[in-house]
XYZ file of C-alpha atoms in Angstrom:
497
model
C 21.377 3.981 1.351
C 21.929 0.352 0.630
C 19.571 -2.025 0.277
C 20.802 -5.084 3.160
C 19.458 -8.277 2.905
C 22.757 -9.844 4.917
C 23.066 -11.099 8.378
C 26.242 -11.476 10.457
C 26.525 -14.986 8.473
C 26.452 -12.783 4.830
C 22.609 -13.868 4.597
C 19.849 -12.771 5.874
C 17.431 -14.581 7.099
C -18.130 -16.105 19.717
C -20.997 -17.962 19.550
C -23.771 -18.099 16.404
C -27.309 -17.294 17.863
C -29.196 -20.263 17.304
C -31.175 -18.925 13.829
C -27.662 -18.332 12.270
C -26.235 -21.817 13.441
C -29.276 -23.701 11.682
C -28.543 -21.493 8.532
C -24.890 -22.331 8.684
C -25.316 -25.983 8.382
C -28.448 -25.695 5.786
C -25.533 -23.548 3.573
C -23.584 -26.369 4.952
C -25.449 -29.676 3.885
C -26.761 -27.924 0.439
C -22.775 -27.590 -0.660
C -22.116 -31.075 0.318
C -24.925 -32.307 -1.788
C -23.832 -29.947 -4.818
C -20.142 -30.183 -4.929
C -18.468 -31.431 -8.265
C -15.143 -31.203 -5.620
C -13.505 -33.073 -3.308
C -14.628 -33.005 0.218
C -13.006 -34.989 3.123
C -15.915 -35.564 5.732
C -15.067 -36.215 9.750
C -18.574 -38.747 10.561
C -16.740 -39.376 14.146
C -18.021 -36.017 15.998
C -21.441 -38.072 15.276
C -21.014 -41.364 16.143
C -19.014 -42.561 19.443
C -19.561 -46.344 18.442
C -16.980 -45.950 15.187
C -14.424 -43.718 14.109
C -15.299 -43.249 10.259
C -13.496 -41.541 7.705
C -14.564 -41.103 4.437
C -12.850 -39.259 1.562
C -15.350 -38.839 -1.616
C -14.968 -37.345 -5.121
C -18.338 -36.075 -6.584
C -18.002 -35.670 -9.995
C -21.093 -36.491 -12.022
C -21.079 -39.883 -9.848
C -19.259 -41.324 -6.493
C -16.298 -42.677 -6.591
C -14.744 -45.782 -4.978
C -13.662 -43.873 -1.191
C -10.787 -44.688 1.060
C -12.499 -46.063 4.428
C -10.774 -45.665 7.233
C -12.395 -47.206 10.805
C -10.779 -48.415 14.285
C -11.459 -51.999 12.577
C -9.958 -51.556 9.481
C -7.316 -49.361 9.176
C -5.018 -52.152 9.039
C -6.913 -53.566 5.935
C -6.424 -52.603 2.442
C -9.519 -51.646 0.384
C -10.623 -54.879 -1.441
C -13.210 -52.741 -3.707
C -10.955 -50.512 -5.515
C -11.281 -51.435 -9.727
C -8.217 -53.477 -9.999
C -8.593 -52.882 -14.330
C -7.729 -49.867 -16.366
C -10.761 -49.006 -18.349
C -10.811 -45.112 -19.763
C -13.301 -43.850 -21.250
C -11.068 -41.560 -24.034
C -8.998 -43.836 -26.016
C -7.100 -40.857 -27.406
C -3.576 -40.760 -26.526
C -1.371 -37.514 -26.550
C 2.172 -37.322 -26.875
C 4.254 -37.189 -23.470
C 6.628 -34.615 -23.119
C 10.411 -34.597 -24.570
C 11.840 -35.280 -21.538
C 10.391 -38.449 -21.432
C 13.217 -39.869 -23.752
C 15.835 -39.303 -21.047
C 13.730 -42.485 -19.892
C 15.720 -44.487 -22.589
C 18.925 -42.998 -21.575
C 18.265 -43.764 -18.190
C 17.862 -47.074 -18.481
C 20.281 -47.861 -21.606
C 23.155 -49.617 -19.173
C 21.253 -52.469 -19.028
C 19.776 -52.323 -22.503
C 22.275 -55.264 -23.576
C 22.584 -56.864 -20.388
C 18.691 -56.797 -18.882
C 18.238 -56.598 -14.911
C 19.184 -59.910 -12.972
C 17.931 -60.701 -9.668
C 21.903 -60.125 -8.590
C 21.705 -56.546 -10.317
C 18.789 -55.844 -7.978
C 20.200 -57.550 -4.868
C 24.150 -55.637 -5.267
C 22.065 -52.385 -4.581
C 20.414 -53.372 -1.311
C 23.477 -52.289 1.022
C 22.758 -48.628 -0.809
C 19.274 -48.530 -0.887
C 16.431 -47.254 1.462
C 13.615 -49.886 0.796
C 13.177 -52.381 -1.787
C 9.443 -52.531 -3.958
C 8.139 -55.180 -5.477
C 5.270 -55.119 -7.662
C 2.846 -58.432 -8.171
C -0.561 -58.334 -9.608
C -1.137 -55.059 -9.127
C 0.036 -54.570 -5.439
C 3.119 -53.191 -3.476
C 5.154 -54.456 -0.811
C 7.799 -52.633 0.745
C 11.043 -54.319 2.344
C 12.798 -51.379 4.502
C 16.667 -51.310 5.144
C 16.846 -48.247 6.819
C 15.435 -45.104 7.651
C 15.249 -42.447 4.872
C 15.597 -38.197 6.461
C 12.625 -37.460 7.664
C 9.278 -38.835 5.366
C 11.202 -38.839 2.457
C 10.662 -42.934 2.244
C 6.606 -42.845 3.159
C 6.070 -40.001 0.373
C 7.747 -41.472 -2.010
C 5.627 -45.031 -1.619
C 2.618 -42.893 -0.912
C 3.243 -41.478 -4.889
C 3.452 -45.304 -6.028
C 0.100 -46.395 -4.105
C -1.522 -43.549 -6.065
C -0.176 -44.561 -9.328
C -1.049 -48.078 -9.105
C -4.987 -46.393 -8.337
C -4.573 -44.283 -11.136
C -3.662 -47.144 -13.481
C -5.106 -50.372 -12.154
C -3.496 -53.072 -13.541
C -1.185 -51.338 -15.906
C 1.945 -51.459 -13.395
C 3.630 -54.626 -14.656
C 5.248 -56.929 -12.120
C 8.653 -55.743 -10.900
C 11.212 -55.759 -8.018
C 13.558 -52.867 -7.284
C 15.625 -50.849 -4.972
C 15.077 -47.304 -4.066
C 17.507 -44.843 -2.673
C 15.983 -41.655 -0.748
C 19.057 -39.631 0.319
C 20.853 -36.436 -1.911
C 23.726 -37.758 -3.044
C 23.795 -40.155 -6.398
C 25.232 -43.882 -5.196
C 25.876 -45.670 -8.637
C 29.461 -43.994 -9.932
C 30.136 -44.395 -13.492
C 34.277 -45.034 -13.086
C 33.643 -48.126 -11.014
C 31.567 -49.486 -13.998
C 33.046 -48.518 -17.498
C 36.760 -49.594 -19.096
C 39.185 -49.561 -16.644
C 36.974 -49.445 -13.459
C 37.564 -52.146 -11.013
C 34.071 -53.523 -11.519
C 34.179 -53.166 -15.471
C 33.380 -56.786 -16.034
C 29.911 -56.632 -14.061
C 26.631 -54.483 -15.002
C 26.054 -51.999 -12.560
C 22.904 -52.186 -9.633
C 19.713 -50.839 -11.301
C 19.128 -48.726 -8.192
C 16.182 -45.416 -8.807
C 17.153 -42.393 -6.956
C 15.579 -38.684 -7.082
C 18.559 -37.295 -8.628
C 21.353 -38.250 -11.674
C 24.898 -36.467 -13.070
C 26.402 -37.062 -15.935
C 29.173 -39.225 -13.146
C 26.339 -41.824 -12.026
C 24.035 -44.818 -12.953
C 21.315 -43.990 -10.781
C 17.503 -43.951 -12.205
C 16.190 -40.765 -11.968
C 12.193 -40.848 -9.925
C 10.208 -38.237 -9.237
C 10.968 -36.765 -5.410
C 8.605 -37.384 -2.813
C 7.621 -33.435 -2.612
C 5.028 -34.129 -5.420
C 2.908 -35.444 -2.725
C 4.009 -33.203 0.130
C 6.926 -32.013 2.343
C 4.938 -32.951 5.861
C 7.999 -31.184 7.825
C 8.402 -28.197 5.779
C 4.610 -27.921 5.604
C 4.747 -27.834 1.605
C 1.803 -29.070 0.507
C 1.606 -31.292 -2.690
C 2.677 -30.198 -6.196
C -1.076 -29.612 -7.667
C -2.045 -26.819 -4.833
C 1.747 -25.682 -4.314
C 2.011 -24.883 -7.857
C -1.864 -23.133 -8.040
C -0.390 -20.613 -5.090
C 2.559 -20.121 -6.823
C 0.789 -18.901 -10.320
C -1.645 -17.017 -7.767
C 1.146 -15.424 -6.518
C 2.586 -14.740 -10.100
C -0.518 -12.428 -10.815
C -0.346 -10.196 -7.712
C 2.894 -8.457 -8.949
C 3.401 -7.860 -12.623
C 6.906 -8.891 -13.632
C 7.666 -5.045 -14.205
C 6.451 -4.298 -10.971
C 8.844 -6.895 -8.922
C 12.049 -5.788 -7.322
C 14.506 -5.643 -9.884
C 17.634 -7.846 -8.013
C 18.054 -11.681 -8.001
C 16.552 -13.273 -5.382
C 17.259 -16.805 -3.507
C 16.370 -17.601 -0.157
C 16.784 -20.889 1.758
C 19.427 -22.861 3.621
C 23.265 -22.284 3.012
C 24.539 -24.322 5.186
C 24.533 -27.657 2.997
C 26.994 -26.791 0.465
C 29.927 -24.748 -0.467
C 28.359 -23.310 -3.790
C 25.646 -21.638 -1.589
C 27.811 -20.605 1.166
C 30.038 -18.461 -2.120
C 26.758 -17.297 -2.987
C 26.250 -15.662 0.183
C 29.298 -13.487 -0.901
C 27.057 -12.205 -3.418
C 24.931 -9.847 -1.206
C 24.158 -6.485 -0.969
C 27.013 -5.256 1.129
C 28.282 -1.553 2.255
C 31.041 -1.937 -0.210
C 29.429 -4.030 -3.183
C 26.237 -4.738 -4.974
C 26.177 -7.738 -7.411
C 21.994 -6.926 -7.723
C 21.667 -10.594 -5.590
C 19.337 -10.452 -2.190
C 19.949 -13.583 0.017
C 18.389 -14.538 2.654
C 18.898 -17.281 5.140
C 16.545 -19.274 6.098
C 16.908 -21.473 9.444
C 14.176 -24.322 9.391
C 13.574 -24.851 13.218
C 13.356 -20.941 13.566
C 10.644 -21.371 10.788
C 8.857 -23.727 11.913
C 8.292 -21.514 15.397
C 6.913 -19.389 13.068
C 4.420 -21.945 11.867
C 6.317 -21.215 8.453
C 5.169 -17.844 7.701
C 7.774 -16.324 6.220
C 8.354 -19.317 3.915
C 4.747 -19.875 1.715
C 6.573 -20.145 -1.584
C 3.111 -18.316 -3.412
C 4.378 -15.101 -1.792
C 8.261 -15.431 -3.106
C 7.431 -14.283 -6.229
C 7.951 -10.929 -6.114
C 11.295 -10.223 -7.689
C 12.504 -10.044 -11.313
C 14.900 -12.839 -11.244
C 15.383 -15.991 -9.172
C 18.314 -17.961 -8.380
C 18.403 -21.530 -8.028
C 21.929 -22.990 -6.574
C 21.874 -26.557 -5.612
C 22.339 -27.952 -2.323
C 23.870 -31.102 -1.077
C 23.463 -32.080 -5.032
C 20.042 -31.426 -6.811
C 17.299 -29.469 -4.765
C 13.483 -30.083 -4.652
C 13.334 -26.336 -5.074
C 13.830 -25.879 -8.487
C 10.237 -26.537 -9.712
C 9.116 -23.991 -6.966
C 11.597 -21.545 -8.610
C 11.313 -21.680 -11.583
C 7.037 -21.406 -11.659
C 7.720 -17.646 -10.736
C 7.403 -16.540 -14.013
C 10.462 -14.487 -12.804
C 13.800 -15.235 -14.758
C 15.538 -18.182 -13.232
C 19.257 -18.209 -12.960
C 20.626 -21.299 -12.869
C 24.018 -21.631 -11.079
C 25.946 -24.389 -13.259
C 23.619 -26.966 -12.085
C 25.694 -30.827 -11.607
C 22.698 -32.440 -11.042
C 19.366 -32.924 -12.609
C 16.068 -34.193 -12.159
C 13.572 -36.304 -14.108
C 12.174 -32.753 -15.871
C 14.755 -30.503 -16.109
C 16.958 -32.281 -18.821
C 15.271 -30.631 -22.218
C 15.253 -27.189 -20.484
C 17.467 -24.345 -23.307
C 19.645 -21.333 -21.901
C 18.011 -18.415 -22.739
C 14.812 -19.745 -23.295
C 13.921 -21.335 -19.915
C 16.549 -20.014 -17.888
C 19.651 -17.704 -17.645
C 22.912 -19.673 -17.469
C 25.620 -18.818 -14.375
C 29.209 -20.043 -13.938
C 30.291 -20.830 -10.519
C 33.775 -19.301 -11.067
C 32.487 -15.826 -11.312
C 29.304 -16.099 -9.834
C 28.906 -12.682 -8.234
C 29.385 -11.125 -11.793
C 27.705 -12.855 -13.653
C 24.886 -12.367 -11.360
C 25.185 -8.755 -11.808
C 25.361 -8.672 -15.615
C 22.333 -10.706 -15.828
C 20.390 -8.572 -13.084
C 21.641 -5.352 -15.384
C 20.866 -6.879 -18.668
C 17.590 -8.025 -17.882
C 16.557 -4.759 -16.494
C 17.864 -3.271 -19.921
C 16.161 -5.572 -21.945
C 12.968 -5.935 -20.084
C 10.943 -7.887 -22.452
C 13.270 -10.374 -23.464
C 13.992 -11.248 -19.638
C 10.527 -11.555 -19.332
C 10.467 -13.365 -21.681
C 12.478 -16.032 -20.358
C 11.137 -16.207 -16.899
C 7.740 -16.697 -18.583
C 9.002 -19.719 -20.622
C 10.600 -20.789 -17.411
C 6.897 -21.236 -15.752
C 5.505 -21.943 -18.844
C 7.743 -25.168 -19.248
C 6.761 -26.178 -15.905
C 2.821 -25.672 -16.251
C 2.542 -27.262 -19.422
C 4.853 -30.161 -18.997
C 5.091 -31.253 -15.108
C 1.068 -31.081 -14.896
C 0.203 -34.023 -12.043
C -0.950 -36.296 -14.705
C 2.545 -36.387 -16.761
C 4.071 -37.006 -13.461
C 2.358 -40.135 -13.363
C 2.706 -41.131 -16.686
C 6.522 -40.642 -16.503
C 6.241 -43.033 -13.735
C 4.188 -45.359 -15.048
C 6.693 -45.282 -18.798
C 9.219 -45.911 -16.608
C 8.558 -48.893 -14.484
C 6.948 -50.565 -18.107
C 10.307 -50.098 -19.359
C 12.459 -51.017 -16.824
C 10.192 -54.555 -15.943
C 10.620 -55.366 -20.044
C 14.219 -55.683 -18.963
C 13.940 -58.090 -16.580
C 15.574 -61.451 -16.660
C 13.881 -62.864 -13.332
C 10.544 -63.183 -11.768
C 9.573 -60.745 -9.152
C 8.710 -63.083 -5.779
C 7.581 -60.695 -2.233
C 10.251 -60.860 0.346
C 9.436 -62.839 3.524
C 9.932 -59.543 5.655
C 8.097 -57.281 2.817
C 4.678 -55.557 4.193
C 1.953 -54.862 1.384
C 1.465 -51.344 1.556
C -1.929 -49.222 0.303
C -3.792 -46.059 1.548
C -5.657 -46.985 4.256
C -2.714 -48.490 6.134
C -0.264 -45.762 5.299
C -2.943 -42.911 6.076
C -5.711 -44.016 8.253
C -4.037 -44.442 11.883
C -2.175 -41.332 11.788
C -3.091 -38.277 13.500
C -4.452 -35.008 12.178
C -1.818 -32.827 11.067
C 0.163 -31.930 7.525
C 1.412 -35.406 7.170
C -2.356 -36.881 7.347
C -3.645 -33.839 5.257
C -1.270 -34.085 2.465
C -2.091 -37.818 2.182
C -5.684 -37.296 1.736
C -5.186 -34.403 -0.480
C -2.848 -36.043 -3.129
C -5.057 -39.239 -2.933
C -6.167 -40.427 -6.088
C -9.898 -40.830 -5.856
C -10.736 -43.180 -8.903
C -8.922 -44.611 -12.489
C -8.079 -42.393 -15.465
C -10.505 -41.704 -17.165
C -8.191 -41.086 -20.345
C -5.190 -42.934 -21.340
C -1.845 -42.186 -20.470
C 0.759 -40.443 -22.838
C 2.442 -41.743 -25.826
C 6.082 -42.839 -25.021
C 8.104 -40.969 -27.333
C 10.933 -42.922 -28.682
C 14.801 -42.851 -27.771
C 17.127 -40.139 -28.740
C 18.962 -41.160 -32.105
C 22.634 -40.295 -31.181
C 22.935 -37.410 -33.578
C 20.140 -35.790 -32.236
C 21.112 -36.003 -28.615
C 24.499 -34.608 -29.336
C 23.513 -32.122 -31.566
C 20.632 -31.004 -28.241
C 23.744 -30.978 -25.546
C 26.029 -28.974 -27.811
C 23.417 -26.716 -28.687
C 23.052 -25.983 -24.695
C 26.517 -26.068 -24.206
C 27.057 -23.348 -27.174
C 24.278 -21.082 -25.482
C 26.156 -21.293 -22.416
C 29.229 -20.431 -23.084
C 27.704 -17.352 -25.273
C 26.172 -16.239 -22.019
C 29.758 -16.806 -20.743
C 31.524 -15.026 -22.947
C 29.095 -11.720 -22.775
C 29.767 -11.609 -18.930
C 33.320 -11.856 -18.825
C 33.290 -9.127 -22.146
C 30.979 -6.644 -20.091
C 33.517 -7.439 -16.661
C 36.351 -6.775 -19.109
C 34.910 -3.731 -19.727
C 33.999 -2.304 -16.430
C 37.685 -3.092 -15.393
């Protein structure tokens, strides 16, 4: 009997007695006292004169709150430490992938950014931020899909709380959509705009086609729509997932599940599934967000998705916020000839992090991966262990910040121009982004990705640029890997023909 996963789209898709009510809130009160955690407490079901809100981190002492009130909530906290001062003055390295910061920035290395740079990119950017003593101000030029925009300021309020003062002045433009919006050709020899730098703009995603400055995605602090909660949690219910099924206990097929609709790579690899006629060892499923979200999401916590062997990840429009969700399943990730990339994803090796598959015989390459890691147990455990492994150790909350942090430092050095606020910019900070909206996931994540107080330890050492041997000799090593991969699956196909 076969084993269908497909749809007709080829996916498939009382009250306490009054003695237990005064022990409740004694239990209740004696936590609240005792808690080294974080505890968000509602003071308006006692008080009708003021709604007050306040979010406090016990840990050894208070910490500076976020206060929100029916007076204030339009009023930015004027007692938060506006200077750095850790109490470790050790510094640890930052991860590799930090260097790509270098690269990223290394069109304008010659050049520096001029206030024209900046200003070519509005008519392709989202919002514009500019950074002066220590606060943000936002200039909008258009709405962003969904909260993509208010997440991704929400993650710059928190760094500039993290590090106080360290954020130097700046001014810059900030596209929120999928697709990359700085093209190479137009810029280089030969383009028709080869005599001008191109706009500095920072984007979620980059190719090896585009300009664009790659940022981390809003999703670290939530996906209010999708009711993904922010990266610190989302990851802890992924690696508690991860422990409830043993890797040799997990189905043993490739599994991806989400929506095909966005692009024609996933839509092939819907012609991948289980069928009456063929098994390539993939199980897809569709997914169909507003059916989901009837569901109150259910069917889509990503801590219960790791139950298979091996996990596809196929990109959508371009890159997709999914990948760090994927590949945290200690299950082997395949990676479908990815054309994008992220901020963290550049120093990942074939074969050690992930399992390399070409788009031009996806189905069987899927197969020969599915039937070689089930022959070779170990060693695909292997990789889908240094998969999750890459992603605990190096894309921890902190090093999400400090790639942040290295690379706004580095791109205001380049700077030819002082940064001056817009007359139609709004200074932005937590209590007006968070404290007049209403309860719900949007509200939640906010308070939950809120940083409470300063570092207490320094940020990581910026590692220095890639010297051009060295980066070559890391791309042709992945390249070689690759095509070894390649060349094994089309041998074994050869084979079987």
């Amino acid at each position: 009997m076969v084993d269908k996963a497909h749809n007709s789209n080829g996916c498939s898709h009382s009250f306490l007695p009054i003695m237990t009510r005064w022990l409740f809130l004694f239990a209740f009160l004696f936590l609240f006292l005792t808690s080294h955690y974080f505890l968000e407490t509602d003071l308006s079901k006692f008080t009708s004169s003021t709604i007050l809100k306040t979010i406090t981190i016990f840990n050894g002492k208070p910490e500076p709150p976020l206060h929100c009130s029916n007076e204030s909530s339009s009023i930015c906290n004027s007692n938060y430490p506006d200077k750095f001062e850790p109490n470790d003055r050790t510094s640890r390295s930052c991860p590799e992938y930090f260097r790509w910061i270098h690269e990223d920035l290394k069109p304008w290395q010659k050049t520096g950014i001029t206030r024209d740079m900046v200003d070519r990119g509005q008519n392709v950017s989202h919002f514009r931020l500019v950074i002066v003593n220590g606060k943000a101000y936002i200039e909008k030029y258009k709405k962003s899909f969904q909260t993509r925009d208010v997440f991704t300021i929400w993650g710059i309020l928190q760094l500039l709380r993290l590090y106080p003062g360290e954020v130097p002045d700046l001014e810059l433009m900030f596209q929120c959509g999928d697709k990359t919006v700085v093209d190479k050709g137009l810029y280089l020899a030969g383009g028709p705009h080869a005599n001008v730098s191109p706009p500095p703009i920072f984007h979620y995603c980059g190719n090896n086609d585009s300009f664009d400055i790659v940022f981390p995605d809003w999703t670290f602090w939530g996906w209010a729509e999708l009711h993904i909660s922010p990266w610190e949690s989302t990851l802890q219910s992924i690696e508690e997932g991860n422990k409830r099924v043993k890797w040799k206990d997990r189905v043993p097929y490739a599994f991806w599940k989400g929506n095909p609709t966005v692009s024609l790579l996933r839509k092939n690899l819907c012609k991948c599934n289980v069928t009456d006629k063929n098994d390539w060892n993939a199980r897809i499923y569709s997914v169909q967000w507003l059916d989901e979200r009837e569901k109150n999401f259910q069917d889509t916590k990503l801590g219960d998705q790791c139950t298979y062997r091996y996990k596809i990840y196929a990109e959508g429009a371009t890159w997709s916020v999914s990948e760090k969700y994927i590949i945290a399943c200690d299950s082997m990730t395949m990676f479908i000839e990815p054309q994008y990339f992220d901020f963290f994803t550049r120093n990942m090796v074939p074969l050690q992090h992930y399992w390399p598959i070409s788009t031009t015989n996806m189905c069987e390459d899927i197969k020969f991966a599915v039937d070689w890691g089930n022959s070779h147990q170990d060693k695909a455990q292997q990789i889908g262990k240094g998969g999750s492994n890459y992603i605990i150790d190096n894309l921890k909350m902190k090093y999400v910040y400090d790639y942040m942090l290295h690379l706004l430092k580095e791109y205001a050095k380049l700077q030819r121009f002082k940064p001056k606020i817009p007359e139609r910019a709004k200074e932005m900070c937590p209590e007006r982004m968070a404290c007049s909206l209403r309860n719900g996931p949007r509200k939640r994540y906010m308070y939950e990705s809120l940083v409470k107080s300063p570092s207490s330890t320094l940020p990581c050492s910026m590692p220095p640029p890639y010297e051009p041997q060295a980066l070559q000799h890391l791309l042709h090593q992945k390249d070689n890997l690759i095509d070894k991969v390649r060349l094994r699956s089309l041998s074994d196909a050869a084979k079987k023909q």
